[in-house]
Amino acid sequence: MEPIDIQYKLKKRKITQKALALQIGVSPITISNVIIGERISDRVMRAVAAAIGEDHRKVFDWYYLQPPKRRTSKTASL
């Protein structure tokens, strides 16, 4: 979902970024930065998605649906 779509859905539900920030204990700039993709925060992403009534994986698909960036196993392959 594009940032403009997220902002539209927040506005449609009459939820300001400032009010959402106060509710979850972060700054309004943090909310804005997460929405536009400058900052990554699972907690904030989930809160934004919940505020607009959508699944966080759908709202921030660019983050949640990407392949892993590195291997998680510390064992060397033989």
Short mmCIF file of C-alpha atoms in Angstrom, two decimals:
data_model
loop_
_atom_site.label_atom_id
_atom_site.label_comp_id
_atom_site.label_asym_id
_atom_site.label_seq_id
_atom_site.Cartn_x
_atom_site.Cartn_y
_atom_site.Cartn_z
CA MET A 1 0.00 0.00 0.00
CA GLU A 2 1.32 3.44 -0.88
CA PRO A 3 1.86 6.11 1.83
CA ILE A 4 -0.85 8.32 0.30
CA ASP A 5 -3.34 5.43 0.64
CA ILE A 6 -2.44 4.94 4.31
CA GLN A 7 -2.80 8.66 5.00
CA TYR A 8 -6.16 8.72 3.18
CA LYS A 9 -7.48 5.80 5.23
CA LEU A 10 -6.35 7.45 8.48
CA LYS A 11 -8.08 10.68 7.45
CA LYS A 12 -11.22 8.78 6.42
CA ARG A 13 -11.37 7.27 9.92
CA LYS A 14 -10.70 10.71 11.44
CA ILE A 15 -7.44 9.54 13.03
CA THR A 16 -4.55 11.98 13.00
CA GLN A 17 -0.94 10.85 13.03
CA LYS A 18 -0.49 12.92 16.18
CA ALA A 19 -3.36 11.14 17.97
CA LEU A 20 -2.04 7.74 16.91
CA ALA A 21 1.45 8.72 18.10
CA LEU A 22 0.11 9.75 21.52
CA GLN A 23 -1.85 6.50 21.77
CA ILE A 24 1.19 4.28 21.22
CA GLY A 25 3.80 6.50 22.86
CA VAL A 26 5.92 7.68 19.94
CA SER A 27 6.40 11.02 18.23
CA PRO A 28 4.24 12.08 15.27
CA ILE A 29 7.44 12.24 13.19
CA THR A 30 8.01 8.55 13.90
CA ILE A 31 4.54 7.72 12.60
CA SER A 32 5.17 9.78 9.47
CA ASN A 33 8.60 8.23 8.89
CA VAL A 34 7.21 4.70 9.21
CA ILE A 35 4.35 5.45 6.83
CA ILE A 36 6.68 6.81 4.15
CA GLY A 37 9.20 4.02 4.69
CA GLU A 38 12.11 6.03 6.12
CA ARG A 39 11.99 4.14 9.42
CA ILE A 40 11.23 0.52 10.24
CA SER A 41 9.28 -0.33 13.40
CA ASP A 42 7.19 -3.46 13.64
CA ARG A 43 5.24 -2.05 16.59
CA VAL A 44 4.37 1.18 14.78
CA MET A 45 3.57 -0.63 11.52
CA ARG A 46 1.15 -2.90 13.34
CA ALA A 47 -0.45 0.06 15.15
CA VAL A 48 -0.93 2.00 11.90
CA ALA A 49 -2.44 -1.04 10.20
CA ALA A 50 -4.77 -1.68 13.15
CA ALA A 51 -5.85 1.97 13.11
CA ILE A 52 -7.00 1.67 9.50
CA GLY A 53 -8.48 -1.80 10.01
CA GLU A 54 -6.08 -3.63 7.70
CA ASP A 55 -3.57 -6.45 8.06
CA HIS A 56 -0.04 -5.13 8.63
CA ARG A 57 1.33 -7.46 5.92
CA LYS A 58 -1.01 -5.85 3.39
CA VAL A 59 -0.38 -2.26 4.46
CA PHE A 60 3.41 -2.61 4.58
CA ASP A 61 3.80 -5.35 1.98
CA TRP A 62 7.10 -3.84 0.80
CA TYR A 63 8.56 -4.83 4.18
CA TYR A 64 6.73 -7.97 5.28
CA LEU A 65 6.62 -9.76 1.92
CA GLN A 66 10.26 -9.34 0.94
CA PRO A 67 12.63 -12.31 1.00
CA PRO A 68 15.11 -12.53 3.88
CA LYS A 69 18.18 -10.37 3.39
CA ARG A 70 20.60 -12.84 4.94
CA ARG A 71 20.83 -16.37 6.11
CA THR A 72 19.60 -16.96 9.62
CA SER A 73 21.63 -20.10 10.20
CA LYS A 74 25.11 -19.69 11.63
CA THR A 75 26.22 -23.12 10.51
CA ALA A 76 28.34 -23.34 7.42
CA SER A 77 27.06 -25.39 4.54
CA LEU A 78 29.15 -28.43 3.69
#
